[in-house]
Coordinates of C-alpha atoms in Angstrom, one line a residue:
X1 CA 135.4 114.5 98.5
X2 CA 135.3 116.7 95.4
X3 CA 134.2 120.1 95.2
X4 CA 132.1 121.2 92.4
X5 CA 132.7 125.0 91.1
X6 CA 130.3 127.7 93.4
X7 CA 126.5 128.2 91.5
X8 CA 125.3 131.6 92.6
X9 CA 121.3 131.4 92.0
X10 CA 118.9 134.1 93.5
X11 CA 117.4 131.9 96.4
X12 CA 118.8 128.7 97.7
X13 CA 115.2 126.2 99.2
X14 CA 116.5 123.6 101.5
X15 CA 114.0 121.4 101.8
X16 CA 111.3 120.0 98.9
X17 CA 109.0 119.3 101.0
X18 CA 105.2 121.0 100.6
X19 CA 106.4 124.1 101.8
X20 CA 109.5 124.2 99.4
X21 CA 107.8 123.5 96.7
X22 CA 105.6 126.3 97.0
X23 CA 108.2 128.8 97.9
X24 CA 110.0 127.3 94.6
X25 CA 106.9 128.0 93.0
X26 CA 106.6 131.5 93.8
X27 CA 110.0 132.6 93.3
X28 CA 110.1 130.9 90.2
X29 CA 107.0 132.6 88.7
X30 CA 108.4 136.1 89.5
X31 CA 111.4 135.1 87.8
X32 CA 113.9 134.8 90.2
X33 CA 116.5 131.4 89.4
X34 CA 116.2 128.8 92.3
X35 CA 118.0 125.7 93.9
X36 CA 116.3 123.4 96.0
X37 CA 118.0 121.0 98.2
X38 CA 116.6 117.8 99.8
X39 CA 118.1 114.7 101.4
X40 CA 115.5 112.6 101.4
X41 CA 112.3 112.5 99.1
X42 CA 111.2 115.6 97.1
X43 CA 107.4 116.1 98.5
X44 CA 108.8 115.7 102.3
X45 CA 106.8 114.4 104.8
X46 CA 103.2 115.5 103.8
X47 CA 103.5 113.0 100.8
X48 CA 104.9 110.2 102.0
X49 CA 104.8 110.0 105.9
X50 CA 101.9 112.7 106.6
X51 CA 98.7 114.0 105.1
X52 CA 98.7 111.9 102.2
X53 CA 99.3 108.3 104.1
X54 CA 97.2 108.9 106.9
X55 CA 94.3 110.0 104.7
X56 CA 94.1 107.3 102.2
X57 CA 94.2 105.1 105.7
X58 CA 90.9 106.7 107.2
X59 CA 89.1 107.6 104.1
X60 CA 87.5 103.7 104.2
X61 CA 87.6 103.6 107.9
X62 CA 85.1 106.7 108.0
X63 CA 83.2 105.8 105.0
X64 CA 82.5 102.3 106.7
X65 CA 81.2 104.0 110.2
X66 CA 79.4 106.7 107.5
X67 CA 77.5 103.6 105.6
X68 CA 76.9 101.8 109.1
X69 CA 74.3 104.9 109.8
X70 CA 72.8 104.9 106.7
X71 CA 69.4 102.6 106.5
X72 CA 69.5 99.9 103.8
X73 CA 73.0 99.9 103.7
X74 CA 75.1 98.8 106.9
X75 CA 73.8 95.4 105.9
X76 CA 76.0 95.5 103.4
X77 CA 79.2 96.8 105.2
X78 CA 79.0 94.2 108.4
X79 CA 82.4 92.6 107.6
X80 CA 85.6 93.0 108.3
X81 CA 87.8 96.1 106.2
X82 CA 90.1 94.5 103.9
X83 CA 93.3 95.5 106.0
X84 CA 95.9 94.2 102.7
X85 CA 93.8 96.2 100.1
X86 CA 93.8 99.6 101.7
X87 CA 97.4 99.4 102.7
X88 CA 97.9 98.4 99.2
X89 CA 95.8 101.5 98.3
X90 CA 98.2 103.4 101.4
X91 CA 100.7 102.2 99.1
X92 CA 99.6 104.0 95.7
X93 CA 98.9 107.6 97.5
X94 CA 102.2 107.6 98.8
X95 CA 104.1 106.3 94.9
X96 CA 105.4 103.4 96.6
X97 CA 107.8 105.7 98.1
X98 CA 109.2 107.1 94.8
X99 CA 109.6 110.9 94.2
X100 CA 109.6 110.7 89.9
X101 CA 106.5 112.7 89.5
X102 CA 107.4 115.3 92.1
X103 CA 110.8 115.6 90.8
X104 CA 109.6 116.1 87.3
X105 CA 107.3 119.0 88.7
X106 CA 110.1 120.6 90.4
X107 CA 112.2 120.2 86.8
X108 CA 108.9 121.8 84.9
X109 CA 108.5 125.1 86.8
X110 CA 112.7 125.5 86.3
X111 CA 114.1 124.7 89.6
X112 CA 117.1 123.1 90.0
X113 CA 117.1 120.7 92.3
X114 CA 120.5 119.3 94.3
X115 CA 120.1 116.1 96.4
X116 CA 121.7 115.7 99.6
X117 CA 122.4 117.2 103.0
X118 CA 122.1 121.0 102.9
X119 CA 124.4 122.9 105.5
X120 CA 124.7 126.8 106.0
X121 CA 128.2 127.9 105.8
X122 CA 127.4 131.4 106.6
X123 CA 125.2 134.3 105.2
X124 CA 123.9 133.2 102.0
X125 CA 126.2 130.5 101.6
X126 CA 125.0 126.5 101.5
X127 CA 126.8 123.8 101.2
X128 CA 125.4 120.4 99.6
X129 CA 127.4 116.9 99.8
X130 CA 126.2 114.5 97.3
X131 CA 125.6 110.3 97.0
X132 CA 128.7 110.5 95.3
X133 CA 130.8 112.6 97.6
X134 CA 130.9 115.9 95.4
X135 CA 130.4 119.3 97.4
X136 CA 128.2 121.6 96.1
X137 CA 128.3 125.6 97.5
X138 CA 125.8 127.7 96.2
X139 CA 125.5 131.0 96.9
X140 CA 121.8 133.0 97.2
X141 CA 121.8 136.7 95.9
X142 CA 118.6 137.4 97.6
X143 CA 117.1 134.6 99.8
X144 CA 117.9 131.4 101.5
X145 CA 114.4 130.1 102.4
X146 CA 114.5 127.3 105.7
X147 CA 112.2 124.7 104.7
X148 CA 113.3 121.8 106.5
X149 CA 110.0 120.8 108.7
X150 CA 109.7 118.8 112.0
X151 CA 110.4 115.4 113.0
X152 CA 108.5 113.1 115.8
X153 CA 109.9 114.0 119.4
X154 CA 110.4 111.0 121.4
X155 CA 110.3 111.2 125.2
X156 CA 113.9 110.4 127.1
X157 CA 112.7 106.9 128.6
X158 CA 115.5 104.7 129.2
X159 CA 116.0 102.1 126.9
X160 CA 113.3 102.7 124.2
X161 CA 115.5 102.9 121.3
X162 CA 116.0 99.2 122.0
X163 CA 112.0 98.9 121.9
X164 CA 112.0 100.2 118.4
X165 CA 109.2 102.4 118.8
X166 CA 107.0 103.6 116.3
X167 CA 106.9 107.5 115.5
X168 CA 103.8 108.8 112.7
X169 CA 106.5 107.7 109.9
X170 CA 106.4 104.0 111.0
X171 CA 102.4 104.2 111.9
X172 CA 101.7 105.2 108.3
X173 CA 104.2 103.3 106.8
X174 CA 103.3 99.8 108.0
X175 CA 102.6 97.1 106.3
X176 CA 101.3 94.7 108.8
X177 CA 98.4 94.9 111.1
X178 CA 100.0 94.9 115.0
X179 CA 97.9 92.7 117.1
X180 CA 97.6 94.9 119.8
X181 CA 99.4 98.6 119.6
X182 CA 99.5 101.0 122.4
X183 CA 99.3 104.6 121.3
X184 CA 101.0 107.3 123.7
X185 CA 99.7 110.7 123.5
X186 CA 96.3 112.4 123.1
X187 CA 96.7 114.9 119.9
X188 CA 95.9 114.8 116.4
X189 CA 98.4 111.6 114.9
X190 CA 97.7 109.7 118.1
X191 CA 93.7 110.0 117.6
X192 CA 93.8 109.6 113.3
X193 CA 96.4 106.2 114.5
X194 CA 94.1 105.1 117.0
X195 CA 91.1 104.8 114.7
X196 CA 92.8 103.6 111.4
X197 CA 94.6 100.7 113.5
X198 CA 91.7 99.5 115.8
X199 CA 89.4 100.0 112.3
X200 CA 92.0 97.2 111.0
X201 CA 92.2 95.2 113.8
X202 CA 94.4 96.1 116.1
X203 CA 93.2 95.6 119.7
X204 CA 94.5 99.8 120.9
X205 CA 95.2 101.1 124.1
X206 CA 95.7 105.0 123.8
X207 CA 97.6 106.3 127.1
X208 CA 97.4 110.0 127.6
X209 CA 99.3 112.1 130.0
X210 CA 96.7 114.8 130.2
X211 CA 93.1 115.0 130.9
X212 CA 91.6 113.7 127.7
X213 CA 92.0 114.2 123.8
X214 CA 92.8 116.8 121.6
X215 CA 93.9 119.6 124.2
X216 CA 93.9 122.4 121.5
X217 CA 90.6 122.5 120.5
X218 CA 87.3 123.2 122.4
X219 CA 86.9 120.3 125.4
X220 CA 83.8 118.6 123.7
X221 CA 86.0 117.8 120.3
X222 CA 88.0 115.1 122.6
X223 CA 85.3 113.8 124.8
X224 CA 83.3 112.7 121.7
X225 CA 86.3 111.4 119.7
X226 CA 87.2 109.5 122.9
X227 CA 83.6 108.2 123.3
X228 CA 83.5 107.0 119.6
X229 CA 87.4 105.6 119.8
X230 CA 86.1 103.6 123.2
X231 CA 82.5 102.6 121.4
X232 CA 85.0 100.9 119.0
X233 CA 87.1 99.2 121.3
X234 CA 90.2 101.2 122.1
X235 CA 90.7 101.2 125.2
X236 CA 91.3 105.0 126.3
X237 CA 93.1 106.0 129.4
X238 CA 93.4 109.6 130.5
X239 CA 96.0 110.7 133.2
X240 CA 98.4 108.1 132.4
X241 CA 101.8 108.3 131.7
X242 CA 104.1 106.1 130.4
X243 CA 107.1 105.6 133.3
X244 CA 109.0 102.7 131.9
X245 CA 108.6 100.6 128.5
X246 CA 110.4 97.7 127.3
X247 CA 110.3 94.6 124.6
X248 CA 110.8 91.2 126.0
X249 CA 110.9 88.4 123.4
X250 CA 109.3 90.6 120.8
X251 CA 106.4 91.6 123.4
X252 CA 106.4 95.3 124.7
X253 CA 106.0 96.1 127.8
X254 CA 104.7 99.3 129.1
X255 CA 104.5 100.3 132.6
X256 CA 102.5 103.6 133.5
X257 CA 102.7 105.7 136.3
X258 CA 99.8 104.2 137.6
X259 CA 101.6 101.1 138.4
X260 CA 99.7 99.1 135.0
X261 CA 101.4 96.9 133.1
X262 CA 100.3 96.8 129.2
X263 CA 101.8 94.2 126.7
X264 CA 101.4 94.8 122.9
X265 CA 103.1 94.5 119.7
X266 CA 103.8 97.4 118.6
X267 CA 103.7 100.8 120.3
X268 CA 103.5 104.4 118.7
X269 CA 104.7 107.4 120.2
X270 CA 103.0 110.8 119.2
X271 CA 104.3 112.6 121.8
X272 CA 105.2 116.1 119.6
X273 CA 107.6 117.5 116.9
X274 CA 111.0 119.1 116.9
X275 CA 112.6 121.3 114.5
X276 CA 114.6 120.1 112.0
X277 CA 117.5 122.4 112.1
X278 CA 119.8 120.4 114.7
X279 CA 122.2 119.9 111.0
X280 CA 121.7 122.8 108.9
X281 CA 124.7 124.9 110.1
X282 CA 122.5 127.5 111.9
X283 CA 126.0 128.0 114.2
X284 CA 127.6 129.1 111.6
X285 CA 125.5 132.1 111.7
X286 CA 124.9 133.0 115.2
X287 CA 121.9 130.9 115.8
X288 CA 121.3 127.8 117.6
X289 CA 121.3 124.6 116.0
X290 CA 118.0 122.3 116.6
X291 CA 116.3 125.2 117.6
X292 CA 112.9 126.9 116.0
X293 CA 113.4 129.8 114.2
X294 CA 111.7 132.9 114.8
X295 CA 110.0 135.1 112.1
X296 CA 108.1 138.0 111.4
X297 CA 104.7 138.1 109.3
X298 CA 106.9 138.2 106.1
X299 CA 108.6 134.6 107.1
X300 CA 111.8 136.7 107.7
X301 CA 114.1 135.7 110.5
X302 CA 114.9 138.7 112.5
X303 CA 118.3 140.4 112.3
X304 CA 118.9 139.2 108.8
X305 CA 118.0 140.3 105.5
X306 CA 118.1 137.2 103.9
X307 CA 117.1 134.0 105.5
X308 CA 113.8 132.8 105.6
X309 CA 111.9 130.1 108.0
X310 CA 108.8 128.6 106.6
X311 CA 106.5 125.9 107.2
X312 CA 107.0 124.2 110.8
X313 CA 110.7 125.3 111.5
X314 CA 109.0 128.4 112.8
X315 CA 106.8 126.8 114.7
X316 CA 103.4 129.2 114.0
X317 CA 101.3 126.3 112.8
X318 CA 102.5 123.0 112.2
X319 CA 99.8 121.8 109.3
X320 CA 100.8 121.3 105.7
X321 CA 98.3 123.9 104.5
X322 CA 99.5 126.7 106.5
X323 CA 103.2 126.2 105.6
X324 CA 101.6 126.2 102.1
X325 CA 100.4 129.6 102.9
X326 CA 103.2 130.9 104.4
X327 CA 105.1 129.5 101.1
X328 CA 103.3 131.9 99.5
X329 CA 103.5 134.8 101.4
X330 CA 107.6 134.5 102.2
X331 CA 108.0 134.3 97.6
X332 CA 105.8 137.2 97.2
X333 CA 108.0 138.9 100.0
X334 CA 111.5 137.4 98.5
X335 CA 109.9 138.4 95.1
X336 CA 109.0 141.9 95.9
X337 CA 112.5 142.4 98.2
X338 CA 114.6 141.2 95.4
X339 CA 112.8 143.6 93.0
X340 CA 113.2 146.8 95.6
X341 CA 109.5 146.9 96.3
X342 CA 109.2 149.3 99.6
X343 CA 107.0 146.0 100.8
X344 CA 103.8 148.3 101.6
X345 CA 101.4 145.3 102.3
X346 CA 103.2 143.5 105.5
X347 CA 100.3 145.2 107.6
X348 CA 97.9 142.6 109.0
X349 CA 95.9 140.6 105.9
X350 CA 98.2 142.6 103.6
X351 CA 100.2 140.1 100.5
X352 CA 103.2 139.9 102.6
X353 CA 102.1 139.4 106.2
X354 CA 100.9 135.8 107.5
X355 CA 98.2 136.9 109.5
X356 CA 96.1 133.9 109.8
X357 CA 99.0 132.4 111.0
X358 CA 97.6 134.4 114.2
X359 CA 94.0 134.8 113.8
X360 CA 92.5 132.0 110.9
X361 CA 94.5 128.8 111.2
X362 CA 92.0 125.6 110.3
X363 CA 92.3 122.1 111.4
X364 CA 90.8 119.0 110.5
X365 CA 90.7 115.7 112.5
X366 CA 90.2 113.1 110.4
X367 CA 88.9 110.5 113.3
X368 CA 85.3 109.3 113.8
X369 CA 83.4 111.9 114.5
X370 CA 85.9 114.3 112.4
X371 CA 86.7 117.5 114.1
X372 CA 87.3 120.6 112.5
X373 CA 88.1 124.3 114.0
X374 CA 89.4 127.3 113.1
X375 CA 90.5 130.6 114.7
X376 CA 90.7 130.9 118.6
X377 CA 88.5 128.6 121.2
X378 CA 86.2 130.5 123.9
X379 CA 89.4 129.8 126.0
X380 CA 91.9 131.3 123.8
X381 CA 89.6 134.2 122.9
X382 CA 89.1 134.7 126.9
X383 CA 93.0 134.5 127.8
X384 CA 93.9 136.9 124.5
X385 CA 91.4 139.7 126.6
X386 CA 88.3 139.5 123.9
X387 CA 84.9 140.0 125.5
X388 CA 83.4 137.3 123.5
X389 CA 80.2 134.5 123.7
X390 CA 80.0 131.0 122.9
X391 CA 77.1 130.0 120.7
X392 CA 76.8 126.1 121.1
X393 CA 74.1 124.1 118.5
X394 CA 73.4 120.3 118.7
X395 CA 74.1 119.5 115.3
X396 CA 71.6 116.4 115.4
X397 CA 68.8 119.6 115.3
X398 CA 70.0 120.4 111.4
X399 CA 67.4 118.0 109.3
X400 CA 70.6 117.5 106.9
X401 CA 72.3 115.4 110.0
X402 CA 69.6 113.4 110.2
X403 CA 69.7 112.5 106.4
X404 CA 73.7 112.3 106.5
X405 CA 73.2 109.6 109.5
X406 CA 70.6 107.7 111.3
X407 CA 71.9 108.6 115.0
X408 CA 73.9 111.6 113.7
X409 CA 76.1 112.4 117.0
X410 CA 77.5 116.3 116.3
X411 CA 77.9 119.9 118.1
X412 CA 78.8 123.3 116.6
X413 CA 80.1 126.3 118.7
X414 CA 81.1 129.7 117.8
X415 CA 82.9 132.2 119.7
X416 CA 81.8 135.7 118.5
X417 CA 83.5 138.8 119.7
X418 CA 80.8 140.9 121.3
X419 CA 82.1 144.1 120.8
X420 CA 83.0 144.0 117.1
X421 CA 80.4 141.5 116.4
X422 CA 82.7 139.6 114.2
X423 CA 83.4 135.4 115.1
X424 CA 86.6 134.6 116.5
X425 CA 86.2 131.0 116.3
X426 CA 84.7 128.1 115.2
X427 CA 84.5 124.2 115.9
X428 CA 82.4 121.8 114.5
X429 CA 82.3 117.6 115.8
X430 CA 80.4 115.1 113.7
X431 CA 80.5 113.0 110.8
X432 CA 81.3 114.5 107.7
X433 CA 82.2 118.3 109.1
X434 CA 85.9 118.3 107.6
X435 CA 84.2 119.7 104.4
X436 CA 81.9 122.5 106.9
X437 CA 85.3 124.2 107.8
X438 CA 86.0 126.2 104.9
X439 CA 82.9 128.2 105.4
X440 CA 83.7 129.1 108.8
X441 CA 87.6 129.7 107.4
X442 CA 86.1 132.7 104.7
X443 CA 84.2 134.2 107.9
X444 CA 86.8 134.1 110.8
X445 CA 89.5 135.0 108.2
X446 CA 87.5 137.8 106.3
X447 CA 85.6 138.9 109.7
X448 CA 82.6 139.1 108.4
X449 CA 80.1 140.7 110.6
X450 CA 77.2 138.8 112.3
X451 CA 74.6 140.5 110.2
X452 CA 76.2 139.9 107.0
X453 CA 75.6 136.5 107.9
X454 CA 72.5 136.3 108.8
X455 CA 72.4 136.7 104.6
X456 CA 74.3 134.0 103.9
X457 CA 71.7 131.5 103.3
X458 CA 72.6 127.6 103.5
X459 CA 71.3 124.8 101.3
X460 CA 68.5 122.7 102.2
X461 CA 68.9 120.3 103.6
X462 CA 72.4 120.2 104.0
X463 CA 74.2 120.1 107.2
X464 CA 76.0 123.7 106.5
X465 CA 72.2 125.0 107.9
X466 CA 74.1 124.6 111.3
X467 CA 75.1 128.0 110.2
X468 CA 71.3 129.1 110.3
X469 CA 70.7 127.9 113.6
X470 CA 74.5 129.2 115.3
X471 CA 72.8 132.2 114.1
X472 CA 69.2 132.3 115.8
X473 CA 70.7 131.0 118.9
X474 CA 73.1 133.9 118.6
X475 CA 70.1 136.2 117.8
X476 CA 67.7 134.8 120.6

């Protein structure tokens, strides 16, 4: 091994993933000269294994079940999805796996860019090792930003490496329908898997340890997912675990705790994420390697006045988007820091705090029905001491449902704080509400009070007049 000179640069990104990028980004436009190091594919797992994959999957597996309620057209969508063209299409979103363009963007904004494993070797110090075997130190005057992400956590079941399971990498990476697949777990990859594979042809069992789907957001999100996954023909088992799993003669075989015995071809565990830190030298500062790394609203870890953990290394909301965000509130902190700003904004909703980290975060599930929330559930509100109400509206009431989709299936709730009159929370379940969340986003985030929105009028007829009728049933 060779050891390249030491490159001091003002902040040192491991990881070029979504979030690194966009802490790149930031400390780049305020000036500040920046490495980024990444040992696999620049535009990390969003791009490639993630968001990106996943979506291109669904997107004609809901617009199918969308044109199946529409009269004078299902007649037309009857058949079979063409299972080789949208994996070919799967293909494309992802670049075939190449990181060119994403490199070249990372080269345009002026960030230098090192390739290969990215160690601490103490305060502001990381170490890279190259293809070629040539070391790499570079030194960070101001910031060295943790942007490594999660991976899939596997459960410790005897003998399942030999099974050659499939984590969300290998479930939106495949290139071959599975007969049958069995899908452990009951959160958002294991319901978006579920309906892309069973929409191609897979014959799915889902086994899930707890009581039914989706456990984060409001009860009803996962009853009507599970209704819609079982009106398909996954098979859906709730209070099922998975005690022992193996593959005999290319079959696997997967015994629950139930005492059943499945058999399929493939089988996908979504059974949670761990940290990716386990190799990134935290020891060498005093912390604990494979461990999430604890922050402040600035993206800050604690105790130090230079290392940074954003995205879902801190574990405060593992979705693309909100490591985005919290890319751009850690380089607007690293920015004003390195520049001797006193930091006077790290108060909640100030430009250096994370707040919706705590209070705003949205989600969308891209399954049929879609569900989207933001903010806290009336459970979550309860537990965090609010006095609040829950305002549930059928959404097949709103005359733009109907329109959307003969048989619309859909229900709205929002969780409004009594006391400041402000909504806490939102969900929406139904076809096509993934594009209803932003709304309810600007209102939980920016707390706008109940009767400012009684004036924010929605289109007719468009579904957004759920908003209209939360409202009156709020109102009485």
């Amino acid at each position: 091994m060779t050891e390249s000179e030491s490159i001091a640069y003002d902040v040192v990104v491991l990881g070029a993933g979504p979030v690194g990028e966009n802490v790149a980004d930031r400390t780049r436009a305020a000036g500040l000269s920046t490495a980024v190091v990444e040992s696999e594919l620049v535009g990390g797992e969003c791009s490639y294994w993630a968001c990106m994959p996943s979506k291109a999957l669904l997107r004609p597996v809901v617009a199918r079940a969308d044109a199946r309620r529409v009269p004078g057209l299902r007649q037309a969508v009857r058949g079979p999805l063409d299972a080789a063209a949208i994996l070919a299409h799967r293909n494309d979103y992802t670049s075939h796996w190449q990181d060119d363009g994403q490199v070249r963007w990372l080269e345009s904004i002026g960030a230098d860019l090192y390739r290969g494993q990215g160690r601490l070797t103490g305060p502001r110090t990381v170490a890279v090792t190259d293809a070629d075997g040539v070391r790499h130190v570079l030194t960070a005057r101001h910031a060295v930003a943790v942007c490594t992400g999660s991976r899939a956590r596997l459960p410790d079941l005897p003998g399942l490496a030999g099974v050659r399971p499939w984590t969300s990498r290998e479930a939106t990476s495949a290139q071959h329908v599975p007969g049958r697949l069995v899908v452990v777990g009951g959160g958002v990859v294991a319901t978006e898997m579920a309906t892309v594979w069973q929409a191609l042809g897979s014959r799915v069992t889902v086994l899930v340890r707890g009581k039914g789907l989706l456990n984060r957001m409001e009860p009803f999100a996962g009853e009507m997912v599970a209704d819609c996954l079982a009106e398909a023909g996954a098979d859906v088992r709730t209070g099922t675990a998975v005690e022992s799993v193996r593959r005999v003669d290319g079959t696997v075989v997967v015994v629950t705790d139930r005492g059943d015995t499945v058999e399929a071809d493939e089988i996908l565990f979504a059974t949670g994420r761990a940290p990716r830190t386990d190799d990134i030298g935290l020891d060498t500062i005093g912390l604990e390697p494979g461990s999430w790394l604890d922050t402040d609203d600035s993206l800050r870890v604690p105790g130090t006045e230079w290392l940074y953990a954003v995205g879902d290394v801190n574990h405060r909301a593992l979705l693309t988007h909100q490591g985005k965000y919290q890319a751009r509130i850690a380089g607007a902190a690293i920015a004003a820091r390195a520049a001797g700003a006193p930091l006077p904004e790290t108060g909640p909703w100030g430009a250096h705090a994370a707040t919706a980290d705590h209070h705003a975060v949205p989600q969308v599930v891209f399954t049929d029905p879609e569900a989207a929330a933001v903010g806290l559930s009336l459970a979550e509100a309860e537990e965090a001491g609010h006095r609040v109400r829950a305002v549930d509206v059928d959404l097949s009431s709103v005359a733009g449902a109907g329109l959307y989709a003969d048989g619309y299936r859909g229900r709205a709730r929002m969780v409004v704080d009594l006391d400041d009159e402000i909504l806490r929370g939102v969900t929406f379940v139904g076809p096509g509400v993934g594009e209803l969340i932003h709304s309810a986003t600007v209102a939980v985030a920016g707390q706008v009070p109940i009767e400012r929105l009684w004036h924010a009028v929605p289109s007719y007829p468009t579904i957004s007049e759920v908003w209209l009728r939360l409202l009156e049933a709020y109102r009485g």
